Tab-separated table of C-alpha atoms (C1' of nucleotides) in Angstrom:
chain	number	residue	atom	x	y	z
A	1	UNK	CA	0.000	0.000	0.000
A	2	UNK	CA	2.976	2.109	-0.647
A	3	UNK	CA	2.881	5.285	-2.971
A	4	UNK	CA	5.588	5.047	-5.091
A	5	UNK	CA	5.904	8.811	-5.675
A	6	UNK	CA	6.514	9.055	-2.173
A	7	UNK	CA	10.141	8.442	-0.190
A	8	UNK	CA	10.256	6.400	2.900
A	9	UNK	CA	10.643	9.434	5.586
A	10	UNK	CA	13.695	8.960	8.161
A	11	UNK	CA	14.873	10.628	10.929
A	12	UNK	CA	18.688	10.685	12.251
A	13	UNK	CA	19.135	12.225	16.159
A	14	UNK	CA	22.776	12.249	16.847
A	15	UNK	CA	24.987	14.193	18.980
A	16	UNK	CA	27.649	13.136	16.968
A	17	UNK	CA	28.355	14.732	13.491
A	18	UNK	CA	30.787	11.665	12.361
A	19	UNK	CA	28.230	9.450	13.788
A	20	UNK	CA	25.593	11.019	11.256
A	21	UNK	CA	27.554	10.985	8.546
A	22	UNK	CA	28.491	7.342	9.684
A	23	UNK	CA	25.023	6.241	9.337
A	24	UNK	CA	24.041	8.122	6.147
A	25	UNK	CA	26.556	6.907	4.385
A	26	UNK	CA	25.862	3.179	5.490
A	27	UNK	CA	22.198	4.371	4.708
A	28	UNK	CA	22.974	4.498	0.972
A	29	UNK	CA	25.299	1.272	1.450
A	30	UNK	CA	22.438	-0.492	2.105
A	31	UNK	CA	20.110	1.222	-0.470
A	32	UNK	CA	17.592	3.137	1.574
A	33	UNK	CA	16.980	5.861	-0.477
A	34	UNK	CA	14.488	8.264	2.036
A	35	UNK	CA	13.727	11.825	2.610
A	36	UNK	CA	16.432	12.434	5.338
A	37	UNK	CA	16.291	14.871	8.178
A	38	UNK	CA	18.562	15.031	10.781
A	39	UNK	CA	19.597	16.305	14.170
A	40	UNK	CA	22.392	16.618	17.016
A	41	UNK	CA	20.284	17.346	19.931
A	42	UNK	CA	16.285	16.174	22.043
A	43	UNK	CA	14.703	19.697	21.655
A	44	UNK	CA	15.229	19.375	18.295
A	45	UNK	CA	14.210	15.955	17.796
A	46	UNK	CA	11.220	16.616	19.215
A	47	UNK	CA	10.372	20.000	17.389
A	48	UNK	CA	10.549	18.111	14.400
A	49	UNK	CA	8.697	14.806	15.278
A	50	UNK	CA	5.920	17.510	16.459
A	51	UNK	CA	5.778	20.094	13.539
A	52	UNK	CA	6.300	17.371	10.812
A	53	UNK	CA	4.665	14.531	9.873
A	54	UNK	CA	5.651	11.232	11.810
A	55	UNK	CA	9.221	9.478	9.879
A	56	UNK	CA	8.665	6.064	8.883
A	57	UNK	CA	11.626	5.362	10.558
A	58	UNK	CA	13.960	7.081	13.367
A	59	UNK	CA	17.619	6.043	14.075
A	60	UNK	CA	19.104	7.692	17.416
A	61	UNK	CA	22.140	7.557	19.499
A	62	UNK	CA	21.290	6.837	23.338
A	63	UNK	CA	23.612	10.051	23.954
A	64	UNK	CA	21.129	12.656	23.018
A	65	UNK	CA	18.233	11.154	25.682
A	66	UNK	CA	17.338	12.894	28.607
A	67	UNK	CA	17.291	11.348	31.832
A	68	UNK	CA	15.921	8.789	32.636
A	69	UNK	CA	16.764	7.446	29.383
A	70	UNK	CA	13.590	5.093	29.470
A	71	UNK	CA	10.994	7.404	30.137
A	72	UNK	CA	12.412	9.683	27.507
A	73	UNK	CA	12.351	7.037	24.962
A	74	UNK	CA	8.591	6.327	26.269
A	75	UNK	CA	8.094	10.211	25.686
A	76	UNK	CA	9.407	9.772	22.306
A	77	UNK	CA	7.432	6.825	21.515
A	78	UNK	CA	4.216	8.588	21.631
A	79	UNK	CA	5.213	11.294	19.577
A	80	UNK	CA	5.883	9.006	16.948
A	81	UNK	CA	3.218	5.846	17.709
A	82	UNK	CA	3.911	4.116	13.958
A	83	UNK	CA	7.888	4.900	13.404
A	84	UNK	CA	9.960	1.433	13.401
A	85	UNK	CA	12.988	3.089	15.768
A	86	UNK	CA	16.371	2.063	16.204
A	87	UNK	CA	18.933	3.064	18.930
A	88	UNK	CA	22.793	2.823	19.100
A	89	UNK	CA	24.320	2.925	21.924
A	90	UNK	CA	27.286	1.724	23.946
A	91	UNK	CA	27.458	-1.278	26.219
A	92	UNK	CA	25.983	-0.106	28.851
A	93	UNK	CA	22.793	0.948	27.579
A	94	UNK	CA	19.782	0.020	28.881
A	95	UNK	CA	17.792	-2.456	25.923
A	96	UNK	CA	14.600	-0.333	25.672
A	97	UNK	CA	11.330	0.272	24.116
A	98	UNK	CA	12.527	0.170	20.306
A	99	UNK	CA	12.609	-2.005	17.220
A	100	UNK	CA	16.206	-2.268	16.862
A	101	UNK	CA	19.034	-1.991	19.082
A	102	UNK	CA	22.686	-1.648	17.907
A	103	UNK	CA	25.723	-1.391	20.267
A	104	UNK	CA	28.692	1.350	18.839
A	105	UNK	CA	30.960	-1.758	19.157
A	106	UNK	CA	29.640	-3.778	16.532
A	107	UNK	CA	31.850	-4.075	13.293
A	108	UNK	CA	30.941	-3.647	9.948
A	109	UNK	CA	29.476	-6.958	9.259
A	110	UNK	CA	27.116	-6.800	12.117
A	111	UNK	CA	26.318	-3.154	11.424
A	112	UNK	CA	25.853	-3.806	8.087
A	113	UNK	CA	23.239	-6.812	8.764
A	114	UNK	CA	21.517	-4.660	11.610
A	115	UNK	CA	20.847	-2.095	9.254
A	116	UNK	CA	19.564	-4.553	6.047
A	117	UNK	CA	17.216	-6.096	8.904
A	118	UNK	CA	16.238	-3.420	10.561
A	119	UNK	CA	14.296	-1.752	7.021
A	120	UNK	CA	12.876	-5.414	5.879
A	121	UNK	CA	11.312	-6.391	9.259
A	122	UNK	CA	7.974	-5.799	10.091
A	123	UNK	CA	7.493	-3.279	12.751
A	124	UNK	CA	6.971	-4.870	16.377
A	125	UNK	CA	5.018	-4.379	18.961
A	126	UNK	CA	6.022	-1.800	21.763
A	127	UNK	CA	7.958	-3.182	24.901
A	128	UNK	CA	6.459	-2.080	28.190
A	129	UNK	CA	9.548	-0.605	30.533
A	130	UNK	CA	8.954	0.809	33.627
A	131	UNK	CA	10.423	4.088	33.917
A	132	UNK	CA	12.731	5.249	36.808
A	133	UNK	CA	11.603	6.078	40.091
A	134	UNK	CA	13.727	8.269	41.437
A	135	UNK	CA	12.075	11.955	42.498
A	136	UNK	CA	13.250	15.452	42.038
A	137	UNK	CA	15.163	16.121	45.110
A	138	UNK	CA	16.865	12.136	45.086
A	139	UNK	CA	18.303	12.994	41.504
A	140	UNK	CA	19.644	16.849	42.653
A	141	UNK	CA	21.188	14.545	45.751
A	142	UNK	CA	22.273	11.982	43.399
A	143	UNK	CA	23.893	14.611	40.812
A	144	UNK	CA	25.607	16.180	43.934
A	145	UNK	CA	27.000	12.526	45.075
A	146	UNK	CA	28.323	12.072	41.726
A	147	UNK	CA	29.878	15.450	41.669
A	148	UNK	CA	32.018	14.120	44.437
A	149	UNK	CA	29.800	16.184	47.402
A	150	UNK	CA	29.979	14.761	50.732
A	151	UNK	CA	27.034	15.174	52.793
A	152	UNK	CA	27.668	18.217	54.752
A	153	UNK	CA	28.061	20.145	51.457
A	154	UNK	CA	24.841	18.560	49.814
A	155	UNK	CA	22.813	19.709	52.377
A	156	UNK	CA	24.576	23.188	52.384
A	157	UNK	CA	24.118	23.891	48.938
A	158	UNK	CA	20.510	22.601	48.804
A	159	UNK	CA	19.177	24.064	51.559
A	160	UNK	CA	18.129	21.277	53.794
A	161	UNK	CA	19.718	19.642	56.983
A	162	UNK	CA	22.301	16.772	56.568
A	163	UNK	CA	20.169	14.300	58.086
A	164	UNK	CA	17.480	14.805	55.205
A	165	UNK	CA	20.337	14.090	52.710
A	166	UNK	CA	21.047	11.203	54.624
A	167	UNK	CA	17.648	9.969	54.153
A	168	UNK	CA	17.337	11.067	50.603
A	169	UNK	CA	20.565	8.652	49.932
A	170	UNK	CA	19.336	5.750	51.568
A	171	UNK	CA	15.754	5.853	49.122
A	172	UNK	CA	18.890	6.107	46.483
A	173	UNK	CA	20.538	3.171	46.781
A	174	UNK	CA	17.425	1.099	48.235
A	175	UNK	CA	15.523	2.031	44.982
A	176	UNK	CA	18.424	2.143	42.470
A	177	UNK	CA	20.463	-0.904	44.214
A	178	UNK	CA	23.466	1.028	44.116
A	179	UNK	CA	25.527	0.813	47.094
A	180	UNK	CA	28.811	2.376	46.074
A	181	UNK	CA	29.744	5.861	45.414
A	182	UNK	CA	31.342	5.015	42.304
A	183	UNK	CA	28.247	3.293	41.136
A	184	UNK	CA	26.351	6.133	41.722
A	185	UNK	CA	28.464	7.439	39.669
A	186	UNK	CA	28.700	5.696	36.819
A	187	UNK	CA	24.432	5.575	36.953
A	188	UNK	CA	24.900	9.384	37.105
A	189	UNK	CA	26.929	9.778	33.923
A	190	UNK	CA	25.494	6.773	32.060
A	191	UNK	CA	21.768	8.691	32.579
A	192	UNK	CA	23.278	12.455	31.371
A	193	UNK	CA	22.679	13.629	35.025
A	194	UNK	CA	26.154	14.769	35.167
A	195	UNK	CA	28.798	15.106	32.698
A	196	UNK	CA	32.677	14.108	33.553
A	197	UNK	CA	34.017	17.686	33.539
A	198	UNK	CA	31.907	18.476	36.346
A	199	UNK	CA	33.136	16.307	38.951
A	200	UNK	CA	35.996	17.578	41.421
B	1	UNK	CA	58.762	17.345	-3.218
B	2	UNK	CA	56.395	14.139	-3.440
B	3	UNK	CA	55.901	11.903	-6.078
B	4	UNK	CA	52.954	11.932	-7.907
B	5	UNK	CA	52.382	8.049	-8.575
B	6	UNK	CA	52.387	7.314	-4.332
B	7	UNK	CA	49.381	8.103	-2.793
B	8	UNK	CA	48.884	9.388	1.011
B	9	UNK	CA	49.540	7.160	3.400
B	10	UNK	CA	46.814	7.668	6.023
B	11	UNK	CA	45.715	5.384	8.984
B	12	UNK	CA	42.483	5.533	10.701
B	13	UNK	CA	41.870	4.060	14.143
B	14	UNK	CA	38.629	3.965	15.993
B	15	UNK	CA	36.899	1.603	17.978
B	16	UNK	CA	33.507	2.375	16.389
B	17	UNK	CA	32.856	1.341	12.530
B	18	UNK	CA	29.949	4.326	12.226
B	19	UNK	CA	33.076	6.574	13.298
B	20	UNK	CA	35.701	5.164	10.616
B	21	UNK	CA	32.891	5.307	7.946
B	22	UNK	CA	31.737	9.250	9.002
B	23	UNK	CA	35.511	9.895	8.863
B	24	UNK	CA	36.180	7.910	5.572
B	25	UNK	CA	32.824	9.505	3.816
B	26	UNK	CA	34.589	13.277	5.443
B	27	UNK	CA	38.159	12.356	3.919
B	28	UNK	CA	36.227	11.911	0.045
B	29	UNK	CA	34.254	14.922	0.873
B	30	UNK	CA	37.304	17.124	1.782
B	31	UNK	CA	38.696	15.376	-1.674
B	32	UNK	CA	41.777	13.698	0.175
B	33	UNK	CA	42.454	10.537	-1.862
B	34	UNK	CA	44.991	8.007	0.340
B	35	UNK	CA	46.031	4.475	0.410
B	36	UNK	CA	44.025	3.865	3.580
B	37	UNK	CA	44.307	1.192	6.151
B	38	UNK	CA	41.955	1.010	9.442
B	39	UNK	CA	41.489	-0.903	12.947
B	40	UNK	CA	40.022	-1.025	15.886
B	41	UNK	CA	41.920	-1.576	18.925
B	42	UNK	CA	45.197	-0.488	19.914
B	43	UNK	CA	46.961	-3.847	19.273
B	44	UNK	CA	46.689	-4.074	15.924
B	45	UNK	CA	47.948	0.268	15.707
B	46	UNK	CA	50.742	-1.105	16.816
B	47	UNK	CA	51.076	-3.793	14.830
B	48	UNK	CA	50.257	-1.536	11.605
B	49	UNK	CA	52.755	0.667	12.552
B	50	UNK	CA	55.564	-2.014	13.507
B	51	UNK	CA	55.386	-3.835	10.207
B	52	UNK	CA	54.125	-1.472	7.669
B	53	UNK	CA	56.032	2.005	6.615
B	54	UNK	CA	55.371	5.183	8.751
B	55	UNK	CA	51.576	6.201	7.196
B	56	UNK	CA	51.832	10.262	6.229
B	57	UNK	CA	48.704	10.660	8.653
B	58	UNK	CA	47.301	8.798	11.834
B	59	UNK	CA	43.795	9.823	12.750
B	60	UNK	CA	42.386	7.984	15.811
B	61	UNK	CA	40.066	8.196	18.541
B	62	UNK	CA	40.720	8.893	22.248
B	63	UNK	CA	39.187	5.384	22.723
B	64	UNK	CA	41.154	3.145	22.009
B	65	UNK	CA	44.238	4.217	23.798
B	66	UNK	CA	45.262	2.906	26.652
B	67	UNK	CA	45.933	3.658	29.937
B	68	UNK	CA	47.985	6.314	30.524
B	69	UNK	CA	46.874	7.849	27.482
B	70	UNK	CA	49.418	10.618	27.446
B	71	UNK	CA	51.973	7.501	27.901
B	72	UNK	CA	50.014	5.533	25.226
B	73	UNK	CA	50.000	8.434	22.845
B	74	UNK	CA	53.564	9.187	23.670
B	75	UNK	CA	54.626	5.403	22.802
B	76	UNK	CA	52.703	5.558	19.466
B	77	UNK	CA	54.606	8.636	18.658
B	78	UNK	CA	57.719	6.717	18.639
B	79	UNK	CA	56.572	4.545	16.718
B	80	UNK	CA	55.783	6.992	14.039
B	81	UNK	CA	57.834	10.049	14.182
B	82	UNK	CA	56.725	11.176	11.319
B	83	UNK	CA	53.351	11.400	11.055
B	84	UNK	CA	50.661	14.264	10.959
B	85	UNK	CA	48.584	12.721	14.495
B	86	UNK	CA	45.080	13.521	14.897
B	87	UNK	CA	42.875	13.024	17.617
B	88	UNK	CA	39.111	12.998	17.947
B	89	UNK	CA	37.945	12.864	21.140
B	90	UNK	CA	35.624	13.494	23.899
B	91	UNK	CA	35.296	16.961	25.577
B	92	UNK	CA	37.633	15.856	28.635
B	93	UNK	CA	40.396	14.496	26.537
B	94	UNK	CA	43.619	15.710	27.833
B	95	UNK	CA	45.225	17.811	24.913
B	96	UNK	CA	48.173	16.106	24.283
B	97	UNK	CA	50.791	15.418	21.860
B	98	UNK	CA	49.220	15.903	18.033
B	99	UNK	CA	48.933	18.426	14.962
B	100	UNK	CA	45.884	18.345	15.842
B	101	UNK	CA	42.670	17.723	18.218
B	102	UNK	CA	39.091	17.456	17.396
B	103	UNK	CA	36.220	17.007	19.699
B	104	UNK	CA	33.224	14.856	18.945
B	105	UNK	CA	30.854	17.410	19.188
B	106	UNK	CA	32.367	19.416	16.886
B	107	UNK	CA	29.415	20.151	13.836
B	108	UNK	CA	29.895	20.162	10.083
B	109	UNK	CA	31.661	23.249	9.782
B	110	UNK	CA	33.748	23.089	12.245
B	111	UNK	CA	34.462	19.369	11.129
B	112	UNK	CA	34.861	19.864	7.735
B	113	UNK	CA	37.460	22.852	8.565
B	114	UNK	CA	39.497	21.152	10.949
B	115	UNK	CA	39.469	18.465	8.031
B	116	UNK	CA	40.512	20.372	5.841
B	117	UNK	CA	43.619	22.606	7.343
B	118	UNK	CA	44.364	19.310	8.950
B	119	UNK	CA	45.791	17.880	5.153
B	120	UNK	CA	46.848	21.704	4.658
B	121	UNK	CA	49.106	22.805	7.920
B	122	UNK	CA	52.290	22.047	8.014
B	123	UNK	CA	53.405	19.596	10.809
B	124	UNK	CA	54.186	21.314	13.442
B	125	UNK	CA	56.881	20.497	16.212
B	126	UNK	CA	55.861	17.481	19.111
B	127	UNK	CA	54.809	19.231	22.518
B	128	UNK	CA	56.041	17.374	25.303
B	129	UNK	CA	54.034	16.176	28.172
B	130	UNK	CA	54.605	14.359	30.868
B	131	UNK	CA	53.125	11.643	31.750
B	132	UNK	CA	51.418	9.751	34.434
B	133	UNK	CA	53.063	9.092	37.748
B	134	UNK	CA	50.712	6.074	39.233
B	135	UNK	CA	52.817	3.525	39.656
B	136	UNK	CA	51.592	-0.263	39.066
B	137	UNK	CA	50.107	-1.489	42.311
B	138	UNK	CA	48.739	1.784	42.684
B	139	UNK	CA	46.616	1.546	39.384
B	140	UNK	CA	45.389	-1.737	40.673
B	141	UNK	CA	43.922	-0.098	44.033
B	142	UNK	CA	42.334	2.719	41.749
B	143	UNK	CA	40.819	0.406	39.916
B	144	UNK	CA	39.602	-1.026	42.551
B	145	UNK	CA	38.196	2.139	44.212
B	146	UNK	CA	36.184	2.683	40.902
B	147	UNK	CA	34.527	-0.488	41.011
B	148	UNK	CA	32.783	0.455	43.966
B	149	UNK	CA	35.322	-1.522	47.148
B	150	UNK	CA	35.772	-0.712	50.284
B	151	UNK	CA	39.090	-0.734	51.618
B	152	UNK	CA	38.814	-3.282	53.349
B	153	UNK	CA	37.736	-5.538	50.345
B	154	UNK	CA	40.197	-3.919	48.044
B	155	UNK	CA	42.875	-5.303	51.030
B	156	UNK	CA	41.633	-8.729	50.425
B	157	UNK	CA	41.795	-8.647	46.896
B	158	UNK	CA	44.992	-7.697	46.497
B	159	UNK	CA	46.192	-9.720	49.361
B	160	UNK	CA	47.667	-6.373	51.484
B	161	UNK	CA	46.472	-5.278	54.960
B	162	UNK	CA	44.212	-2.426	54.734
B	163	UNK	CA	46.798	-0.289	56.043
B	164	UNK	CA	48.809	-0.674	52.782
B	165	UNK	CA	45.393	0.128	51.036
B	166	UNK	CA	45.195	3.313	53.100
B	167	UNK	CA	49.087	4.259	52.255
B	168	UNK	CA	48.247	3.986	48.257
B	169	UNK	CA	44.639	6.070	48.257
B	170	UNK	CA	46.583	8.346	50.122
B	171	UNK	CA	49.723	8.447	47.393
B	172	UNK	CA	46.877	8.522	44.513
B	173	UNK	CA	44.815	11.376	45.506
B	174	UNK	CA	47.839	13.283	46.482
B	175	UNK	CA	49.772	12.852	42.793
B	176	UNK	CA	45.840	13.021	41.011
B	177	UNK	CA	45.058	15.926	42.833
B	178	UNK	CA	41.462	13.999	43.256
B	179	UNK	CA	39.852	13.723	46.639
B	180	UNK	CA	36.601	12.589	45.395
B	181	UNK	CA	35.907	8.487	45.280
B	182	UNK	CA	33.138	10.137	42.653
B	183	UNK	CA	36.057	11.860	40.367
B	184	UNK	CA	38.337	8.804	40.590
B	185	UNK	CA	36.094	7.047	39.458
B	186	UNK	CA	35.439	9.123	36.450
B	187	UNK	CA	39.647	9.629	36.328
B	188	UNK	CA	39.701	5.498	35.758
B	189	UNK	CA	37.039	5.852	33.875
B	190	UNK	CA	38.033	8.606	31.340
B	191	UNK	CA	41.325	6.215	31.239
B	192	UNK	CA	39.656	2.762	30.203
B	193	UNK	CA	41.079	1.597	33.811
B	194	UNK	CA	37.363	0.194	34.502
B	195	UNK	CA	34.660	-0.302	32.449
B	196	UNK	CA	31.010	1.454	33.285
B	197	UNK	CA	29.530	-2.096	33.117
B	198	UNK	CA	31.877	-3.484	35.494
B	199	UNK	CA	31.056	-1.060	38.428
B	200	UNK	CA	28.987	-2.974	41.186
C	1	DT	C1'	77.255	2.862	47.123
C	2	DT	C1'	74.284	6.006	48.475
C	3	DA	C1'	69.898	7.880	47.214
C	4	DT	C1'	65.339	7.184	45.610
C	5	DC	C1'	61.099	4.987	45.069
C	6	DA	C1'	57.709	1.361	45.326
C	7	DA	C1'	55.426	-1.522	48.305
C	8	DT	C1'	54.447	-2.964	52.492
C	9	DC	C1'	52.896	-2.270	57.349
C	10	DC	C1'	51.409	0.311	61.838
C	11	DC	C1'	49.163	4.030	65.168
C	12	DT	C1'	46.093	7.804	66.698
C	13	DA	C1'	42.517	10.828	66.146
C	14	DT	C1'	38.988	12.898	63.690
C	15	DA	C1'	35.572	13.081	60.169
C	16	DA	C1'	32.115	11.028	57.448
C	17	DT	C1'	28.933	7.577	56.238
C	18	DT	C1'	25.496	3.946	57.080
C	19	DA	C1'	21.863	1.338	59.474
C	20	DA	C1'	17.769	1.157	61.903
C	21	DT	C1'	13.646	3.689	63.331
C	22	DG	C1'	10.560	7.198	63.646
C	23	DA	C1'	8.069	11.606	62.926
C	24	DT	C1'	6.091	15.917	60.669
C	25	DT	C1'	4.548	18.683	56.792
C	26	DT	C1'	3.433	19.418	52.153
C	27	DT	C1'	1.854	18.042	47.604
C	28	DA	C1'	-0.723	15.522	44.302
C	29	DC	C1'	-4.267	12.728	42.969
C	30	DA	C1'	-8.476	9.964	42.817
D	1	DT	C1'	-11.354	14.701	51.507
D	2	DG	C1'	-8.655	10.983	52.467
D	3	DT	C1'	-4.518	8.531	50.924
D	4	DA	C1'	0.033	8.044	49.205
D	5	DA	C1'	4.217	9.775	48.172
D	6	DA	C1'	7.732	13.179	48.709
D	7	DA	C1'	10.424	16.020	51.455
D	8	DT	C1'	11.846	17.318	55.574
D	9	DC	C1'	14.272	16.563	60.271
D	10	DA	C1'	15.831	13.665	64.222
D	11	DT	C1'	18.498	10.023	67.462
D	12	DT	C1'	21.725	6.338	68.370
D	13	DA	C1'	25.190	3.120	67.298
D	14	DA	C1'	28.179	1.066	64.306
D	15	DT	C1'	31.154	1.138	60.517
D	16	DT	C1'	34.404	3.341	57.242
D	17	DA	C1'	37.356	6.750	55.581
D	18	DT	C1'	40.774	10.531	56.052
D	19	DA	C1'	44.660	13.084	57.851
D	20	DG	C1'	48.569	13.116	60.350
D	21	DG	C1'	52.416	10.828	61.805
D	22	DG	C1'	56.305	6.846	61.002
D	23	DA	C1'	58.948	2.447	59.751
D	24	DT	C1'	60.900	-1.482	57.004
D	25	DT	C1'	62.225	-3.985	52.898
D	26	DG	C1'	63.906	-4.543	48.197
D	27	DA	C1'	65.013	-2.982	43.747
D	28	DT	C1'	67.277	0.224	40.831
D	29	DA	C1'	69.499	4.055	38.948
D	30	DA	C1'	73.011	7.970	39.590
DNA sequence: TTATCAATCCCTATAATTAATGATTTTACA
DNA sequence: TGTAAAATCATTAATTATAGGGATTGATAA
């Protein structure tokens, strides 16, 4: 039921120029000739999924979502309900709510066979992820942990006594399951809450 | 003073295929035509540039060097004194040793430019840096630290009394300059010490 | 053959974090 | 309007980490 005057719509969001260029040029590798927009950063991304029409299909790297990564992707889901969408991201990436998901790591064969797959299989049916759990305040604590804040200066720079810092921590790790500082960490950086420049 | 009938040397490592292919589609764009070679992990660099002749150009990424990576890059540049080094890498990559350095968020223009004066400079003069002052048992207990132990599990580990483990955190924050367990852990990190998967 | 440095160990005292429990106030929602 | 969740503050005890000191051994380079 496919007009043949019309090109398959498609949608690149990454923060990454190479990247883009990466994938447009395997793009025409594999033969997917499309109406191509594309874009390094969310507001953007979503600007265009709401002016335009939906893309039949969006490719985007895991870098340019928002915390929490999940509930973003949810977000972008129901801008575009019928897109097929793929994500790339690195190892540690969270396998989400999409169609396709390709790890940086893979080599060219793999890429190469993601990609043919990815625009000759039917479109699946949406993955239900919860989304994370943590509230306002426990991510500004969280972000400040990260940052390498011990709890005296948390609760100095937020406003609020150290025992309520204390408390937010413990919801941390008991809802997270992240004990270590480090871990925290990592979470915090692998989620966009912080960025490695920041910390002391 | 070239000859016509030998092409440009050029090398291109990066862990990620997308990355080689933006940078390869970039090269044709900027209309730099090469003998070209590629890899993806450090081994086989230096394997490349142990057994074949110096390249005229080494692009890589700030992945896949190893820890230290002023050290690593230091070591390469022995092994190719006279090559025009670039690096692309992320926005806390130490500037170090090359003709030039590019960071991944760099967009078209500033991409293609950097491309482009890149083939056109002239190569300038090595900077030297100095390089990292862990020494080995100490990069073990950082590691360590970034995976989220306590000291007194690190101790066991390594088979040292705590105490020990106390005297090296002491001797790595002072030569870091890092108090933080949060920003050593970002340090090992930023150094491929520890993998963000492996952090408990 | 001295220095130097890495690696190991120890002590004391203070600071910081965690665990276990509990309580109050505000906000949001059904 | 009642309930649940979030955000706040608190106490006590136990555990861990940090900041000062030192000390010994073995390897290695000047």
């Amino acid at each position: 039921m496919e007009y043949s005057d019309k090109k398959t719509q498609l949608l690149i969001a990454s923060d990454q120029y190479l990247n883009r260029l990466g994938i447009k040029t395997l793009l025409s590798v594999v033969g997917v000739e499309s109406d191509l927009k594309e874009t390094n950063n969310l507001e953007e991304l979503i600007d265009l999924l709401k002016n335009g029409k939906d893309p039949d299909y969006l490719i985007l790297s895991d870098r340019i979502l928002s915390y929490p990564q999940k509930k973003c992707l949810e977000n972008l889901r129901k801008q575009c309900p019928t897109c097929k969408l793929m994500v790339i991201g690195g190892e540690t990436m969270c396998r989400c709510d999409c169609e396709k998901f390709i790890s940086y790591s893979c080599d060219q064969k793999e890429m190469l066979e993601q990609f043919q797959n990815f625009f000759l299989e039917p479109k699946s049916l949406a993955i239900n992820v919860e989304s994370s759990i943590l509230s306002e305040r426990e991510i500004e604590v969280l972000k400040a942990i990260a940052l390498g804040l011990a709890n005296k200066e948390i609760a100095d720079r937020l406003y609020i006594s150290i025992h309520t810092v204390i408390s937010h921590r413990k919801n941390i790790t008991s809802k997270l399951g992240i004990k270590s500082i480090s871990g925290l960490t990592v979470y915090a950086l692998l989620n966009s809450l912080i960025h490695a420049d920041e910390v002391k």
